PDB file of C-alpha atoms in Angstrom:
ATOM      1  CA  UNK A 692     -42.546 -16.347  68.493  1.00  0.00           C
ATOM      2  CA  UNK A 693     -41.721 -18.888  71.509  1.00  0.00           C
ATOM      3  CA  UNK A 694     -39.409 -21.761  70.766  1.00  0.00           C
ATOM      4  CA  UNK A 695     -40.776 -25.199  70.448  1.00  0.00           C
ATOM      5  CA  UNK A 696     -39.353 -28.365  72.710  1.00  0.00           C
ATOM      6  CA  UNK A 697     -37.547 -30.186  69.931  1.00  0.00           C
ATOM      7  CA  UNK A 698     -38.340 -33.651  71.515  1.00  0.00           C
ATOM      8  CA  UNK A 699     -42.101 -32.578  71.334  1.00  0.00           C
ATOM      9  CA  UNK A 700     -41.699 -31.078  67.680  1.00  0.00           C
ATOM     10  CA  UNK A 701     -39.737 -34.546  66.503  1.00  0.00           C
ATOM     11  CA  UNK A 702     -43.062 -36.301  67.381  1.00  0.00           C
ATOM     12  CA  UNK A 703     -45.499 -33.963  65.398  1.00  0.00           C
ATOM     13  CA  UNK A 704     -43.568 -34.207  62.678  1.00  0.00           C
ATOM     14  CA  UNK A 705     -43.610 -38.403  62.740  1.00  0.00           C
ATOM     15  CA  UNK A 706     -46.906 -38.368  63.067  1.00  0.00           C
ATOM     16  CA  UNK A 707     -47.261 -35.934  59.732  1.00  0.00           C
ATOM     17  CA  UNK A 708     -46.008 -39.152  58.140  1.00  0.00           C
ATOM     18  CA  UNK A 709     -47.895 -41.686  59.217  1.00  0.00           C
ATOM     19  CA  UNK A 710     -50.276 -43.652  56.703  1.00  0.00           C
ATOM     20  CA  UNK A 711     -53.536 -42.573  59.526  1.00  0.00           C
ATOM     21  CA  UNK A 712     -55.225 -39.395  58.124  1.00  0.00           C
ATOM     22  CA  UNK A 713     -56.264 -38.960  61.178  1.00  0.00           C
ATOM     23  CA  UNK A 714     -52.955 -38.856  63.025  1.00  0.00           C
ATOM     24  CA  UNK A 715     -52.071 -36.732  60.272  1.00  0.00           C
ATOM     25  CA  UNK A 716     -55.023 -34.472  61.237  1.00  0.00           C
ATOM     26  CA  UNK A 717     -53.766 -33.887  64.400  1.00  0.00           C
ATOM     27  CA  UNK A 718     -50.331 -33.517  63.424  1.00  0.00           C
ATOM     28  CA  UNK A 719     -51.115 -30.606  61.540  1.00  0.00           C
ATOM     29  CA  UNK A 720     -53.608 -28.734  63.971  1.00  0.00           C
ATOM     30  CA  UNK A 721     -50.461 -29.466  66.624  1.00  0.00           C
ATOM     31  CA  UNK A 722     -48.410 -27.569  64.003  1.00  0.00           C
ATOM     32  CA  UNK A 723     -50.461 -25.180  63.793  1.00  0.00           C
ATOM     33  CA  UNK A 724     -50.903 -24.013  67.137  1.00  0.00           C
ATOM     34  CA  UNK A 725     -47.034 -23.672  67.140  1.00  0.00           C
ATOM     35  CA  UNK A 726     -46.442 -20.063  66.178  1.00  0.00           C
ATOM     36  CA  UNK A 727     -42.786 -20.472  65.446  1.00  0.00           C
ATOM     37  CA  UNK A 728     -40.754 -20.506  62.191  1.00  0.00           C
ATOM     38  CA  UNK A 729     -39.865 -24.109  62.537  1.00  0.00           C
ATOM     39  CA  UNK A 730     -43.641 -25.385  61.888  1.00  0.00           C
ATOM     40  CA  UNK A 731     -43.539 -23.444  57.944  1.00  0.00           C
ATOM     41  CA  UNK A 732     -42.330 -26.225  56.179  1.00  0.00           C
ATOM     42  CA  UNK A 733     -43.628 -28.935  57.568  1.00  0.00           C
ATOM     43  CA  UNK A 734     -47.287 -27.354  57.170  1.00  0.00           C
ATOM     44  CA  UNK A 735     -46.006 -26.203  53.306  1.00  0.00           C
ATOM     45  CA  UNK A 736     -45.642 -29.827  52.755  1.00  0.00           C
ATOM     46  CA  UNK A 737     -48.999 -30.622  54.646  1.00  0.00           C
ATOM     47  CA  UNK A 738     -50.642 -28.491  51.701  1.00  0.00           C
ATOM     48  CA  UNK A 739     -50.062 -31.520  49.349  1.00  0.00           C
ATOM     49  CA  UNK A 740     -51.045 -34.183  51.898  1.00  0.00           C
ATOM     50  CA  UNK A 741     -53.712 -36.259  49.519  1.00  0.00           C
ATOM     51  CA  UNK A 742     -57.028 -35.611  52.523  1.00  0.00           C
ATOM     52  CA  UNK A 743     -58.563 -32.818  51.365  1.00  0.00           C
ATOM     53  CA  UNK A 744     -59.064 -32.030  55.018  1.00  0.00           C
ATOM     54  CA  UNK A 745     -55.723 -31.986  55.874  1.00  0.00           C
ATOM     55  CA  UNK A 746     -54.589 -29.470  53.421  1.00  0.00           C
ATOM     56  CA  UNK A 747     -57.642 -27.306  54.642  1.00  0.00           C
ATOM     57  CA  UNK A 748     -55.888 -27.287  57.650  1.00  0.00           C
ATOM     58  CA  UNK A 749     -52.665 -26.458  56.721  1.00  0.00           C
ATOM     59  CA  UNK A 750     -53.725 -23.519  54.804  1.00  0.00           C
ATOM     60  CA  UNK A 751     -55.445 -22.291  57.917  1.00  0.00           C
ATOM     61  CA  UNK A 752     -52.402 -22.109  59.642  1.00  0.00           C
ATOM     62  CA  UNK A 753     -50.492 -20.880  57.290  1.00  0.00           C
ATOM     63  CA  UNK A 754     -52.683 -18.099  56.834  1.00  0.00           C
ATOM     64  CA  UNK A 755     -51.272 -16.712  60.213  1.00  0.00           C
ATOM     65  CA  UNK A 756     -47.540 -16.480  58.256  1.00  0.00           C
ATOM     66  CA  UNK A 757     -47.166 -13.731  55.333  1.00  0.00           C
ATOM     67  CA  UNK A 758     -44.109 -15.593  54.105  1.00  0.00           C
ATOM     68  CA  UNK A 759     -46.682 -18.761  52.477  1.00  0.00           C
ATOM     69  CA  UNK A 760     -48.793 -16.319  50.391  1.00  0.00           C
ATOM     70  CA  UNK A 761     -47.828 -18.485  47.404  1.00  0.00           C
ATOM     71  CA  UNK A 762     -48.491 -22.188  48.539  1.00  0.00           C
ATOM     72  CA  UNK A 763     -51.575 -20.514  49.856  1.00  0.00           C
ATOM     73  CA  UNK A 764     -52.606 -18.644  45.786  1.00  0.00           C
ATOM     74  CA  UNK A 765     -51.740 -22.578  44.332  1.00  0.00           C
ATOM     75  CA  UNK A 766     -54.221 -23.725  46.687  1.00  0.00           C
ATOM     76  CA  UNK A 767     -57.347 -21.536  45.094  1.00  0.00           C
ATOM     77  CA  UNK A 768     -56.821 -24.508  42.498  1.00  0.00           C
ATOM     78  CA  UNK A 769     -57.504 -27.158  44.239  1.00  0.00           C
ATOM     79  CA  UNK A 770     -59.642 -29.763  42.827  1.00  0.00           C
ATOM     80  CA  UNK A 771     -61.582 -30.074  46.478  1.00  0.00           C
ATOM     81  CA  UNK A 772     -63.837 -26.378  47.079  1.00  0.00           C
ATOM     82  CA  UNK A 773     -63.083 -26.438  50.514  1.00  0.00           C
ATOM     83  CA  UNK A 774     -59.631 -26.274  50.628  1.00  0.00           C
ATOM     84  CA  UNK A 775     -59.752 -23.860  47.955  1.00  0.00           C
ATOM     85  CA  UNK A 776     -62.181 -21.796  50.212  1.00  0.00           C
ATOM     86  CA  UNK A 777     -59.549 -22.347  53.155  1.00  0.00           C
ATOM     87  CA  UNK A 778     -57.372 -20.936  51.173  1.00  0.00           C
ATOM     88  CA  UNK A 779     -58.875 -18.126  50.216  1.00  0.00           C
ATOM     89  CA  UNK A 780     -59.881 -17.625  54.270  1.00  0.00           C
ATOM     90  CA  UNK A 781     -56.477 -17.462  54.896  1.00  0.00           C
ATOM     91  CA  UNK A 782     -55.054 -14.968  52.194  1.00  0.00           C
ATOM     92  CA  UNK A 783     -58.022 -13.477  53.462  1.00  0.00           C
ATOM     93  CA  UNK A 784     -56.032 -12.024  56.280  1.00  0.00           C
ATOM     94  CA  UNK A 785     -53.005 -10.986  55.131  1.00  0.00           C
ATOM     95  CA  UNK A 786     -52.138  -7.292  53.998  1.00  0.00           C
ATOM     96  CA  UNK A 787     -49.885  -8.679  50.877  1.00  0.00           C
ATOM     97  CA  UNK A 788     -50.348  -7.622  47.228  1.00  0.00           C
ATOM     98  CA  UNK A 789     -49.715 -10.956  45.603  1.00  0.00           C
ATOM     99  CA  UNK A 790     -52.689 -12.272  48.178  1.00  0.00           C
ATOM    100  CA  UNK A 791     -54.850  -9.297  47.473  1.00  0.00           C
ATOM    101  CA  UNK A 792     -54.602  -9.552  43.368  1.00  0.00           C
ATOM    102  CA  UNK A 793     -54.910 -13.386  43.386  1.00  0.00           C
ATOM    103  CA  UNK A 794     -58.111 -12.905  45.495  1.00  0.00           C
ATOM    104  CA  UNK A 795     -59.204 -10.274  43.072  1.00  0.00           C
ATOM    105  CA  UNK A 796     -59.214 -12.746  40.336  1.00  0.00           C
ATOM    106  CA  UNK A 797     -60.633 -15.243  41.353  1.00  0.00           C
ATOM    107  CA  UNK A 798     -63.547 -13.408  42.794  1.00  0.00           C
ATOM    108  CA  UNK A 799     -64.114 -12.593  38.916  1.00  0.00           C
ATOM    109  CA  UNK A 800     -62.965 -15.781  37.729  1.00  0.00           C
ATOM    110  CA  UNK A 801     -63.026 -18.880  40.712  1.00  0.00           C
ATOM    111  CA  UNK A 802     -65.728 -21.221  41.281  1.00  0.00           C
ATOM    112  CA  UNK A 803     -69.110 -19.708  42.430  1.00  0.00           C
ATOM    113  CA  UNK A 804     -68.774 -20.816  46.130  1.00  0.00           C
ATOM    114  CA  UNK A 805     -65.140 -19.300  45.848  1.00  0.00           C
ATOM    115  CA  UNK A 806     -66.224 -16.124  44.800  1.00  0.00           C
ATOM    116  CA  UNK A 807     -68.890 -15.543  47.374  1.00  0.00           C
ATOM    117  CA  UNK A 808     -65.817 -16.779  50.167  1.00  0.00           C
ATOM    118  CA  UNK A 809     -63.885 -13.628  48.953  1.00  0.00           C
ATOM    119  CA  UNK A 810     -66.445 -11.538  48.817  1.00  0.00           C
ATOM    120  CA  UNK A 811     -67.011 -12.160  52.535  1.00  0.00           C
ATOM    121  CA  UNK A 812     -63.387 -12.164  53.513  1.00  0.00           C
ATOM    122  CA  UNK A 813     -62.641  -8.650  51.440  1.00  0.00           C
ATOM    123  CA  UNK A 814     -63.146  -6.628  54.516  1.00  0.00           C
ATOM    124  CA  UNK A 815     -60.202  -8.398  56.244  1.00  0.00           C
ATOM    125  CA  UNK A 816     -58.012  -6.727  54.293  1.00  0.00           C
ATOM    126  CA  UNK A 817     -58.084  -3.125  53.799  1.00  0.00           C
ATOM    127  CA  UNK A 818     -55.942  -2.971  50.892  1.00  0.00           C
ATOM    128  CA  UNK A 819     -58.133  -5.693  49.196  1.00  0.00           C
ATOM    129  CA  UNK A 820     -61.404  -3.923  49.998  1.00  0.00           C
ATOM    130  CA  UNK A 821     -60.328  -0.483  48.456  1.00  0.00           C
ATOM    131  CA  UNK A 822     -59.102  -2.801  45.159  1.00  0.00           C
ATOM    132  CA  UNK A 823     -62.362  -4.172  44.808  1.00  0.00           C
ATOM    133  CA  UNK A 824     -64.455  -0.826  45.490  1.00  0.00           C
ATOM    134  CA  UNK A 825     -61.892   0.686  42.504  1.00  0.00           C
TER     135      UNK A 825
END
């Protein structure tokens, strides 16, 4: 993981709080292009932004970082599919147990769209496509 100009990262993260979902928007993709460990929190706190959109984004960022499998599980609860699906996406590709048995569930028990989403990411994950072949 590279380090991130500090001057550059100050910026991104003003713009995460400005009223301009937009702004916001890009804030977060800018985030999450940044593969270091400074970005996590900020895009943890993105998850709760109130644009539905925005979240989505976060969690697809974070799904590139094992260590937010759990902001990611909340997420499957979101009131907007598409986050929830974004969500999923992202656990998706990590090789974690908590990911792979929240998945699980709600591919017996999440919304219909939801269900089909895991479905088609279970191959990602090897240790989620033996669970669901058990």
């Amino acid at each position: 993981m590279g380090h991130v100009n500090q001057p550059v990262l100050k910026v991104i993260l003003k713009a995460l709080k400005e009223e301009n979902s937009y702004t916001r928007k890009c804030a977060v993709q800018a985030l999450g292009e940044l593969a270091t460990p400074e970005v996590v929190e900020p895009l943890i706190k993105a998850l709760e932004d109130k644009e539905p959109e925005i979240r989505g984004l976060a969690a697809d960022a974070l799904g590139k970082n094992p260590a937010t499998v759990m902001p990611l599980i909340h997420l499957l609860e979101d009131a907007y599919i598409g986050v929830a699906v974004k969500a999923a996406q992202a656990l998706g590709k990590m090789e974690d147990k908590q990911a792979v048995e929240a998945l699980m569930h709600y591919q017996q028990h999440g919304h219909p769209v939801l269900q089909k989403v895991i479905y088609g990411v279970s191959h990602l994950s090897t240790d989620f496509e033996l669970s669901c072949r058990s």
